[in-house]
Amino acid sequence: MSGGLHGVGVSVVNALSEFLELEIWRDGQVYEMRFEKGRTVTPFRQTGTTKRRGTRVWFRPDPSVFEDVSHSFDTLSQRLRELAFLNEGVTIVVTDERAENKHHEFCYSGGIGSFVEHLNKNRNAIHPRPIFMRGERDGVLAEIALQFNDSYNEIVFSFANSINTTEGGTHLSGFRGALTRTLNSYLQSESSRLPKDLRDVQLSGEDVREGLSAVISVKVPSPQFEGQTKTKLGNSEVRGIVEAFVNEKLGRFLETHPKEARSILAKAVGAMRAREAARKAKELTRRKGVLDSGSLPGKLADCQTRDPEQAEVFAVEGDSAGGSAKQARDRRFQAVLPLRGKILNVEKARYDKMLSHEEIRTIITALGCGIGGDDFDISKLRYHKVILMTDADVDGSHIRTLLLTFFYRQMRELIERGHLYIAQPPLYKVKKGKTEIYLQNDQELSDFLIRKASEERVVRSPSSGREWFGNALVNLLERLVEYRKYRDALGRRGWPGKAIELMLERGFATQEDFGDREKLEQLADALREKGHQVREIEPDREHGVYDIRAVDLEHGHRQYRLRDEIVMSGEYRQLRALHPHLKDVAGGQIEIVAGENATTVSSRRELLDHLLEVGRRGVTVQRYKGLGEMNPEQLWETTMDPQKRRLLQVTVNDAVQASDIFTILMGDAVEPRRQFIEENALDVKNLDV
């Protein structure tokens, strides 16, 4: 059954790509075809022989069409993980060979049952194995897996023909209705055999879904989706099929597994009683109306406008910073809500306890849109920009994470509709003499140091006779920074920087260059001169070209292989574009002249390192940690002024991974958190100790 969104598939990818290469391994033969901007460049042809089977599609989005041609690893990982779960036994590998160098391999023999186990891997399940149901009726195939855990959050994913229906639809509503009805029916039929605390109760949908992790997947012959993006299934007959299916299969499971049934019911009854206990606390958070300020929290400094689209509220860490923000704001459209200390960790708190926490009640009341399935109404949101503004130290990061956990678990629609933001106060204040400027991040600091290092300095290359100063020197240093970034990225993929530079110098640009044996012999000789051991030049029979197998003797005898895929990588293409601008500083002695003083360096890397160090001389760099370090004027100018500030919009690209991260960082289990810290310790930046 088709799961394609628009029915055009690779045709659109080809039309909107700078290039697209197709390689097919079939019946012992290799076939290739290449397109550029949708037009055929090389015909479909056989290039070699192979023992493999499969197809490779290699493409690059056209930068003349797209402003941003980078790919989101998280978005791709989410979709590929879903497909691996929905197609049990299929192995899918995704690797990010850019600076992040991320790698995921997905293969799940248990299908959506494994999906549910994955969702619960950092939670404590209250029954050992997921409940799995599979059946077919009237051509509709349904698979459902569910497992309860001791958390207080519901995690449910629904799919129709392998498409993630993020807005649900008839299959999801059928499942939810049947789940509530089946558990209540079991309660009534087994009332005499159940413990007293489980008798004579009526469970609601919220009660039975607390701590639920579930995946619903249906295959429908003629799917009807609401909207072109296909995020909501509309087939009315699917609801009845799923309801009947769950009533039968889940009812049978409860009857044959009484121990698991009691654990599930005890969880649901506990949720019901907590809901009853929370009712009074919940009333405190309700607003009489969007514009009614009578029930607003006292600490909120509200804005004058009553138009939610124009209004924004800053949730500010601490009364001190809140006071500065109140003085700095534009009261016409900016509200300020100071928060005292760290709010409750809602990942480990039940609904009634959460609503009894003063700071959380303050947030709910200030926003005005309520909370919970029945009371939450996004149309009553009083501010269409909710901005978290915390310090840049450890405590500030912790508070921001607690707030993000609250919004993700309890008001996720705010995130999905793009209403939640994180303020980006400057990371640095740079002072030279009486001049002060604010810099947002490390890149801006690097740019500042480059500009300063270029003042009153001249760089000369005696071998080429060229010299750089002023803007030309700034451009040269910026290109050197870019060059280092891309060269280091290829180095992390196992290709030594010296080998890459030799390829650039000898004009390696296309796959055909690796078919020129004489050109590769010359490259091999150059590698030997640079201290590399070339073991052999061997044929690549699939592509009709050659590879060079060598060892980098200067850096730990590291083995590597130079092959045609290097010239097709995005990093190498960027280096090729930069190479003509840097060839005059490629080798020999380079002079740096400042007045009557001169310094000599022997490489591009030494040139860049020296000038960045020069840029720091006479400059005081202050790294901000707290908002309280800025007075109201500075806070307005750097962080709150809509004309100058920078805001980071909170989005969710991978719902599974996002939920998993919140569970790891904020949940009860210690071991997953320790493992996460160990795996990511070396990637930490701006560590505050």
XYZ file of C-alpha atoms in Angstrom:
689
model
C 0.000 0.000 0.000
C 1.355 3.375 -0.972
C 2.655 5.665 1.731
C 3.974 8.400 -0.544
C 2.786 11.869 0.346
C 2.340 13.409 -3.090
C 2.927 10.682 -5.690
C 5.952 12.298 -7.331
C 8.791 10.847 -5.268
C 12.291 11.075 -6.653
C 11.128 13.114 -9.670
C 10.884 16.257 -7.556
C 14.143 15.453 -5.757
C 15.871 15.172 -9.140
C 14.343 18.386 -10.494
C 15.395 20.390 -7.432
C 18.903 18.957 -7.020
C 22.236 20.347 -8.143
C 23.062 16.759 -9.076
C 21.562 13.310 -8.605
C 23.421 10.055 -9.199
C 21.754 6.687 -9.480
C 23.771 3.496 -8.958
C 22.193 0.037 -9.235
C 23.796 -3.299 -8.251
C 21.884 -6.112 -9.947
C 22.627 -9.515 -11.484
C 26.363 -9.054 -10.858
C 26.485 -5.796 -12.811
C 26.808 -2.135 -11.796
C 24.751 0.488 -13.633
C 24.992 4.269 -13.242
C 23.186 7.399 -14.411
C 23.780 11.049 -13.501
C 21.528 14.114 -13.644
C 22.281 17.791 -12.996
C 19.428 20.218 -12.288
C 17.009 17.561 -13.556
C 18.743 17.028 -16.889
C 20.550 13.858 -17.955
C 24.352 14.264 -17.949
C 25.471 10.664 -18.434
C 23.213 7.995 -19.947
C 22.214 4.824 -18.159
C 25.310 2.634 -18.523
C 27.150 -0.343 -17.094
C 30.351 0.594 -15.261
C 31.598 -2.616 -13.646
C 30.820 -5.826 -11.820
C 29.790 -6.522 -8.239
C 28.547 -9.134 -5.802
C 26.221 -6.655 -4.089
C 22.521 -6.032 -4.646
C 20.700 -2.790 -4.139
C 20.397 0.820 -5.231
C 22.176 4.002 -4.172
C 20.748 7.475 -4.802
C 23.178 10.323 -4.196
C 21.943 13.905 -4.513
C 22.604 17.454 -3.377
C 19.796 20.062 -3.079
C 20.225 22.945 -5.501
C 21.427 26.058 -3.596
C 19.957 28.256 -6.333
C 16.510 26.938 -5.319
C 16.872 26.512 -1.547
C 18.287 29.107 0.833
C 19.339 26.343 3.224
C 20.597 23.090 1.686
C 21.569 21.430 4.977
C 19.717 18.330 6.140
C 18.320 17.768 9.619
C 19.830 14.603 11.059
C 17.125 14.471 13.742
C 14.285 14.700 11.209
C 15.802 11.984 9.023
C 16.521 9.784 12.045
C 12.952 10.094 13.290
C 11.470 9.028 9.963
C 13.942 6.193 9.386
C 13.474 4.890 12.933
C 9.715 4.848 12.404
C 10.111 2.917 9.142
C 12.397 0.376 10.832
C 9.807 -0.212 13.568
C 6.958 -0.466 11.072
C 8.888 -2.879 8.839
C 10.229 -5.454 11.255
C 13.578 -7.036 10.449
C 14.679 -4.304 8.012
C 18.027 -2.649 8.869
C 18.293 1.081 8.204
C 21.554 2.971 8.815
C 21.830 6.769 8.888
C 25.189 8.526 9.297
C 25.912 12.247 9.566
C 29.417 12.729 8.173
C 29.448 16.462 8.821
C 31.040 18.019 11.911
C 28.636 16.195 14.262
C 29.630 12.740 12.900
C 26.460 11.072 14.261
C 25.472 7.503 13.455
C 22.297 5.476 14.053
C 21.489 1.926 13.051
C 17.857 0.815 13.265
C 16.705 -2.813 13.112
C 13.791 -4.134 15.168
C 12.731 -7.753 14.801
C 9.777 -7.145 17.125
C 8.138 -4.462 14.991
C 5.913 -2.014 16.869
C 6.269 -4.136 19.997
C 9.950 -3.192 19.912
C 8.855 0.408 19.275
C 6.931 0.423 22.579
C 9.862 -1.193 24.396
C 12.058 1.565 22.957
C 9.662 4.221 24.275
C 9.762 2.627 27.730
C 13.451 1.744 27.856
C 14.203 4.440 30.450
C 10.937 3.983 32.343
C 9.736 1.345 34.777
C 7.099 -0.812 33.087
C 4.341 -2.154 35.356
C 3.945 -5.337 33.278
C 6.915 -7.140 31.735
C 6.083 -7.266 28.013
C 4.073 -5.009 25.694
C 0.541 -6.128 24.846
C 0.546 -6.785 21.087
C -2.577 -7.065 18.941
C -2.802 -7.788 15.243
C -5.785 -8.434 13.030
C -7.479 -7.754 9.713
C -11.058 -6.926 8.823
C -12.615 -5.660 5.570
C -9.169 -5.210 4.031
C -7.925 -3.038 6.936
C -4.871 -4.429 8.737
C -4.377 -3.127 12.283
C -1.422 -3.578 14.620
C -1.399 -2.176 18.141
C 1.211 -2.461 20.875
C 0.888 -0.918 24.327
C 2.598 -1.035 27.687
C 1.989 0.879 30.901
C 4.758 2.388 33.019
C 4.891 4.162 36.361
C 5.312 7.654 34.881
C 2.498 10.200 34.582
C 2.724 10.950 30.868
C 0.983 9.466 27.840
C 3.097 8.677 24.759
C 1.082 7.475 21.762
C 2.139 7.357 18.106
C -0.282 6.544 15.304
C 0.464 5.566 11.704
C -1.610 4.990 8.605
C 0.133 3.208 5.713
C 3.463 3.955 7.462
C 2.697 7.699 7.539
C 2.982 9.285 10.972
C -0.459 10.788 11.587
C 0.682 13.393 14.106
C -2.854 14.799 14.408
C -4.336 11.346 14.957
C -7.596 10.508 13.264
C -10.214 7.794 13.322
C -7.761 4.989 14.173
C -6.484 6.874 17.237
C -9.937 7.921 18.467
C -11.144 4.343 18.019
C -8.240 3.025 20.072
C -8.712 5.542 22.889
C -12.448 4.975 23.130
C -12.048 1.209 23.147
C -9.260 1.318 25.749
C -11.431 3.212 28.241
C -14.527 1.106 27.529
C -12.673 -2.214 27.792
C -10.997 -1.423 31.116
C -14.262 -0.179 32.645
C -16.065 -3.267 31.362
C -13.435 -5.513 32.922
C -13.766 -3.612 36.217
C -17.519 -4.254 36.303
C -17.377 -7.894 35.237
C -14.590 -8.788 37.662
C -15.657 -6.497 40.511
C -16.292 -9.314 42.991
C -12.832 -10.786 42.464
C -10.891 -7.538 42.610
C -9.438 -5.911 45.746
C -11.785 -3.458 47.455
C -9.789 -0.431 46.350
C -10.447 -1.330 42.690
C -14.208 -1.823 42.969
C -17.098 0.500 42.158
C -15.127 3.087 40.224
C -15.636 4.652 36.800
C -12.468 5.447 34.899
C -12.103 8.321 32.463
C -9.938 8.447 29.351
C -7.333 10.517 31.209
C -7.172 7.918 33.973
C -6.523 4.923 31.724
C -3.942 6.749 29.597
C -1.681 7.881 32.441
C 1.676 6.162 31.988
C 0.613 4.632 28.664
C 3.073 4.066 25.824
C 1.382 2.835 22.652
C 1.795 2.562 18.894
C -1.167 2.161 16.525
C -0.487 1.223 12.912
C -3.174 0.597 10.298
C -2.906 -0.301 6.627
C -5.915 0.995 4.705
C -6.546 0.164 1.011
C -8.093 3.567 0.216
C -6.916 6.038 2.859
C -8.644 9.383 3.215
C -6.467 12.014 4.846
C -7.519 15.423 6.085
C -5.181 17.930 4.422
C -2.388 17.455 1.904
C 0.220 16.755 4.590
C -1.688 13.595 5.569
C -1.318 14.052 9.317
C -4.888 12.982 10.201
C -6.730 9.869 9.001
C -10.357 10.473 8.054
C -11.760 7.030 7.116
C -14.855 6.675 9.317
C -15.003 2.873 8.964
C -11.514 2.534 10.509
C -12.737 3.772 13.886
C -15.292 0.988 14.223
C -12.824 -1.646 13.046
C -10.156 -0.550 15.559
C -12.711 -0.279 18.386
C -14.030 -3.792 17.811
C -10.510 -5.104 17.420
C -9.281 -3.584 20.736
C -12.419 -4.610 22.630
C -11.904 -8.215 21.586
C -8.118 -8.556 21.837
C -7.508 -6.433 24.943
C -10.512 -7.943 26.732
C -9.141 -11.425 26.098
C -5.692 -10.368 27.372
C -7.131 -8.998 30.628
C -9.091 -12.186 31.233
C -6.090 -14.453 30.627
C -3.530 -12.309 32.456
C -5.182 -11.330 35.763
C -1.928 -10.240 37.411
C -1.099 -7.773 34.645
C -4.748 -6.659 34.552
C -4.686 -5.749 38.248
C -1.461 -3.785 37.834
C -2.970 -1.809 34.965
C -6.211 -1.148 36.859
C -4.350 -0.119 40.008
C -2.409 2.417 37.949
C -5.605 3.803 36.395
C -7.473 3.964 39.720
C -4.533 5.776 41.289
C -4.683 8.293 38.461
C -8.434 8.737 38.997
C -7.961 9.512 42.686
C -5.148 11.929 41.939
C -7.428 13.630 39.422
C -10.111 14.033 42.042
C -7.564 15.440 44.503
C -6.342 17.891 41.852
C -9.777 19.305 41.047
C -9.637 22.071 43.651
C -6.070 23.000 42.700
C -7.125 23.076 39.089
C -9.858 25.610 39.754
C -7.192 28.053 40.920
C -5.585 28.005 37.490
C -8.718 28.727 35.468
C -9.212 32.181 33.954
C -12.637 33.785 33.681
C -11.719 35.228 30.313
C -8.768 36.139 28.116
C -8.885 39.851 28.957
C -9.854 39.536 32.597
C -6.832 40.684 34.600
C -8.540 40.250 37.961
C -7.196 36.738 38.415
C -3.675 37.412 37.128
C -0.833 36.544 39.508
C 0.461 39.473 41.513
C 4.090 39.062 40.455
C 3.159 39.366 36.755
C 3.927 42.777 35.255
C 1.346 42.649 32.456
C 1.512 44.531 29.177
C -0.962 47.112 27.918
C -2.061 45.440 24.700
C -4.907 42.940 24.788
C -4.048 41.500 21.374
C -2.388 38.086 21.985
C -0.653 38.210 18.589
C 1.173 41.378 19.604
C 1.813 40.409 23.238
C 4.818 38.539 24.622
C 5.753 37.432 28.107
C 9.242 36.860 29.512
C 9.503 34.106 32.128
C 12.563 35.372 33.982
C 14.762 33.518 36.444
C 14.834 35.235 39.826
C 13.328 38.393 41.290
C 16.514 40.406 40.688
C 16.654 39.742 36.961
C 12.880 40.084 36.875
C 13.202 43.570 38.329
C 15.726 44.559 35.665
C 13.491 43.096 32.961
C 10.480 45.057 34.251
C 12.473 48.271 33.986
C 13.897 47.371 30.595
C 10.730 46.185 28.843
C 8.415 48.022 26.491
C 5.275 47.865 28.633
C 3.038 48.346 25.594
C 3.449 44.726 24.480
C 5.961 43.052 26.820
C 4.964 41.350 30.077
C 7.415 40.007 32.649
C 6.835 37.043 34.962
C 9.626 36.561 37.548
C 10.010 32.971 38.774
C 11.514 32.224 42.148
C 13.991 29.345 42.254
C 13.627 26.058 40.428
C 10.134 24.906 39.527
C 8.902 21.399 40.227
C 10.230 18.619 37.995
C 6.932 17.535 36.399
C 8.573 14.418 34.923
C 8.535 12.918 38.435
C 5.355 14.528 39.797
C 1.709 13.582 39.524
C -0.917 15.994 38.303
C -2.223 16.967 41.755
C 1.276 17.647 43.086
C 2.137 19.701 40.022
C -0.931 21.911 40.431
C -0.144 22.473 44.109
C 3.226 24.015 43.166
C 2.966 27.808 43.399
C 5.299 28.727 40.514
C 3.562 26.317 38.127
C 0.143 27.680 39.116
C 1.519 31.152 38.442
C 2.663 30.175 34.926
C -0.678 28.497 34.095
C -2.693 31.441 35.363
C -0.538 34.009 33.564
C -0.831 32.241 30.197
C -4.599 31.886 30.549
C -5.094 28.840 28.313
C -5.644 26.324 31.127
C -4.106 22.880 31.382
C -5.226 19.300 30.910
C -7.155 17.635 28.108
C -10.561 19.121 28.906
C -9.521 22.571 30.120
C -6.649 23.429 27.786
C -7.734 25.920 25.107
C -4.968 27.346 22.911
C -7.293 30.085 21.655
C -7.211 31.652 25.146
C -3.414 31.989 25.211
C -2.767 35.578 26.297
C 0.706 35.881 24.730
C 1.735 34.430 21.384
C 5.383 34.671 22.360
C 6.317 32.911 25.590
C 10.019 33.620 26.104
C 12.193 31.796 28.638
C 14.979 34.065 29.885
C 17.473 32.391 32.227
C 21.121 32.791 33.158
C 23.881 31.149 31.112
C 25.267 29.209 34.100
C 24.486 25.723 35.403
C 21.516 26.846 37.510
C 20.061 28.801 34.597
C 20.375 25.791 32.308
C 18.691 23.602 34.920
C 15.797 26.027 35.333
C 15.385 26.279 31.566
C 15.313 22.471 31.308
C 12.676 22.253 34.054
C 10.541 24.808 32.218
C 10.974 23.008 28.894
C 9.974 19.746 30.581
C 6.803 21.393 31.893
C 5.819 22.870 28.536
C 6.645 19.696 26.593
C 4.727 17.399 28.931
C 1.796 19.643 29.863
C 1.436 22.306 27.126
C 3.021 20.694 24.111
C 0.656 22.455 21.724
C 2.408 25.744 22.585
C 5.598 24.264 21.140
C 3.893 22.696 18.134
C 2.259 26.028 17.230
C 5.544 27.920 17.577
C 4.713 30.007 20.653
C 7.660 29.010 22.877
C 11.037 30.759 22.592
C 14.332 30.951 24.451
C 15.974 34.352 24.861
C 19.552 34.591 23.648
C 21.396 37.088 25.829
C 24.936 37.832 24.647
C 27.553 35.305 25.680
C 30.407 37.826 25.696
C 31.087 41.476 26.403
C 34.303 42.578 24.734
C 35.995 45.713 26.004
C 38.908 47.584 24.498
C 39.656 50.891 26.116
C 36.332 52.688 26.509
C 34.623 50.711 23.752
C 32.275 47.884 24.663
C 30.444 45.535 22.321
C 28.268 42.484 22.902
C 28.803 39.203 21.053
C 26.194 36.451 20.888
C 28.370 33.378 20.431
C 31.807 31.937 19.699
C 31.463 32.590 15.960
C 30.923 36.310 16.547
C 33.888 36.347 18.925
C 36.032 34.710 16.236
C 34.855 37.268 13.659
C 35.673 40.109 16.062
C 39.174 38.772 16.738
C 39.771 38.389 13.001
C 38.771 41.996 12.321
C 40.930 43.263 15.177
C 43.937 41.157 14.108
C 43.632 42.602 10.599
C 43.967 46.188 11.793
C 47.295 47.809 10.818
C 48.759 44.507 9.686
C 49.945 43.215 6.357
C 50.420 39.571 5.388
C 52.932 38.882 2.616
C 53.786 35.739 0.697
C 57.310 36.151 -0.761
C 56.907 33.071 -2.944
C 53.831 34.435 -4.751
C 54.550 38.151 -4.314
C 51.049 38.788 -2.960
C 50.066 40.747 0.121
C 46.815 41.210 2.056
C 45.633 44.031 4.319
C 42.350 45.636 5.404
C 39.209 43.926 4.115
C 41.275 41.624 1.908
C 43.050 40.295 4.995
C 39.724 39.861 6.822
C 38.384 37.844 3.877
C 41.547 35.734 3.807
C 41.267 34.859 7.510
C 37.548 34.074 7.245
C 38.335 31.684 4.401
C 41.087 30.084 6.451
C 38.592 29.461 9.268
C 36.177 27.852 6.785
C 38.977 25.833 5.207
C 40.058 24.475 8.589
C 36.467 23.503 9.450
C 35.917 21.469 6.263
C 39.380 19.909 6.272
C 38.970 18.808 9.890
C 35.531 17.383 9.060
C 37.069 15.166 6.359
C 39.818 14.241 8.814
C 37.214 12.919 11.244
C 35.988 10.649 8.455
C 39.438 9.087 8.230
C 41.063 11.068 5.394
C 44.283 12.860 6.464
C 44.399 16.612 5.845
C 47.715 16.356 4.001
C 46.256 13.844 1.532
C 43.238 16.093 0.923
C 45.497 19.093 0.279
C 47.548 17.101 -2.236
C 44.358 16.093 -4.064
C 43.299 19.748 -4.247
C 46.703 20.840 -5.519
C 46.566 18.211 -8.287
C 43.075 19.149 -9.378
C 41.088 16.098 -8.322
C 37.510 17.154 -8.997
C 35.439 14.287 -10.448
C 35.120 10.518 -10.272
C 36.865 10.296 -13.657
C 40.090 11.520 -12.019
C 40.186 8.255 -10.074
C 40.086 6.374 -13.368
C 43.368 8.004 -14.502
C 46.056 5.553 -13.326
C 48.905 7.919 -14.218
C 47.361 10.769 -12.208
C 46.949 8.471 -9.200
C 50.597 7.333 -9.488
C 51.660 11.000 -9.293
C 49.452 11.491 -6.235
C 50.981 8.388 -4.639
C 54.508 9.761 -5.191
C 53.504 13.043 -3.565
C 52.082 11.167 -0.572
C 55.366 9.294 -0.124
C 57.263 12.595 -0.111
C 55.004 13.758 2.756
C 55.800 10.723 4.926
C 52.903 8.464 3.932
C 53.324 4.818 3.001
C 51.383 3.879 -0.134
C 50.586 0.167 -0.044
C 48.817 -0.257 -3.354
C 46.671 1.271 -6.059
C 43.873 -1.237 -6.488
C 40.994 -1.364 -8.965
C 37.425 -0.582 -7.922
C 35.649 -3.005 -10.247
C 32.184 -1.629 -9.529
C 32.964 1.843 -10.858
C 35.848 1.235 -13.233
C 38.235 3.416 -11.201
C 41.077 2.945 -8.677
C 41.572 3.421 -4.925
C 44.786 4.272 -3.084
C 45.439 2.318 0.123
C 47.962 4.081 2.332
C 49.206 4.618 5.889
C 49.756 7.987 7.587
C 53.072 7.357 9.347
C 53.125 10.797 10.997
C 49.868 10.322 12.921
C 49.867 6.938 14.622
C 50.283 4.774 11.522
C 46.635 5.329 10.642
C 45.427 3.396 7.593
C 43.171 5.107 5.062
C 41.814 4.686 1.549
C 41.501 7.488 -1.019
C 38.528 6.801 -3.271
C 36.188 8.558 -5.679
C 33.528 9.256 -3.026
C 35.783 11.939 -1.507
C 35.360 14.292 -4.480
C 31.564 13.923 -4.226
C 31.401 14.949 -0.561
C 30.036 18.372 0.340
C 33.123 19.197 2.395
C 35.512 18.511 -0.485
C 33.385 20.635 -2.812
C 33.617 23.507 -0.321
C 37.396 23.066 -0.107
C 37.631 23.130 -3.902
C 35.757 26.439 -3.940
C 38.096 27.886 -1.283
C 41.331 26.487 -2.715
C 41.923 29.097 -5.478
C 41.646 31.904 -2.914
C 44.215 30.295 -0.590
C 46.789 28.823 -2.953
C 49.094 31.853 -2.543
C 49.487 31.054 1.173
C 49.808 27.300 0.636
C 53.488 26.866 1.435
C 56.802 28.500 2.153
C 57.407 31.386 4.506
C 54.580 33.845 5.203
C 55.369 37.256 6.704
C 53.105 39.140 9.113
C 54.104 42.816 9.268
C 52.857 45.261 11.922
C 54.605 48.625 11.644
C 58.315 47.957 11.975
C 57.829 44.473 13.441
C 57.622 41.318 11.364
C 56.827 37.702 12.214
C 57.307 34.687 9.983
C 55.149 31.553 9.948
C 55.435 28.493 7.727
C 51.840 27.322 7.146
C 48.260 28.510 6.812
C 47.379 26.945 10.154
C 50.191 28.832 11.922
C 49.097 32.044 10.195
C 45.527 31.712 11.453
C 46.530 30.704 15.000
C 49.006 33.598 15.279
C 46.561 36.266 14.113
C 43.740 35.001 16.345
C 46.127 35.269 19.292
C 47.097 38.785 18.186
C 43.412 39.700 18.094
C 43.077 38.936 21.812
C 45.832 41.337 22.869
C 44.599 44.399 24.720
C 41.049 43.065 24.757
C 39.066 42.102 27.853
C 36.600 39.342 27.115
C 33.883 38.913 29.741
C 31.680 35.837 29.505
C 28.224 36.522 30.896
C 26.716 33.995 33.254
C 23.848 35.904 34.842
C 21.220 38.322 33.617
C 21.839 40.276 36.811
C 25.253 41.297 35.456
C 23.463 43.627 33.017
C 21.629 46.818 33.940
C 18.147 47.452 32.458
C 19.522 49.450 29.517
C 21.950 46.658 28.589
C 19.248 43.995 29.016
C 16.906 45.882 26.679
C 19.572 46.559 24.087
C 20.937 43.006 23.937
C 18.064 40.691 24.818
C 14.619 42.333 24.780
C 14.611 44.886 21.947
C 12.736 43.203 19.028
C 14.876 45.133 16.556
C 18.180 43.773 17.900
C 17.555 40.662 19.975
C 17.819 37.044 18.923
C 15.260 34.448 19.927
C 15.596 30.687 19.627
C 12.256 29.096 18.717
C 11.598 25.781 20.436
C 10.581 23.045 17.970
C 10.307 19.259 18.049
C 11.819 17.447 15.058
C 12.005 13.989 16.605
C 9.189 13.367 19.087
C 10.514 9.943 20.109
C 14.000 11.230 20.852
C 12.677 14.372 22.579
C 10.497 12.306 24.912
C 13.407 9.950 25.561
C 15.772 12.814 26.414
C 13.319 14.327 28.908
C 12.910 10.924 30.540
C 16.672 10.373 30.737
C 17.528 13.821 32.083
C 14.533 14.419 34.351
C 13.194 10.944 35.203
C 13.747 8.692 38.218
C 16.203 6.240 36.656
C 19.821 7.153 37.444
C 21.686 4.678 35.220
C 20.447 6.065 31.845
C 21.387 9.571 32.994
C 24.896 8.464 33.984
C 25.315 6.736 30.624
C 24.097 9.851 28.775
C 26.638 12.017 30.622
C 29.485 9.593 29.848
C 28.584 9.442 26.139
C 28.301 13.218 25.726
C 30.936 14.506 28.147
C 33.509 15.203 25.423
C 31.016 17.296 23.415
C 30.352 19.782 26.227
C 30.960 23.444 25.408
C 31.064 26.442 27.762
C 31.348 24.242 30.864
C 30.585 26.206 34.020
C 32.616 24.827 36.927
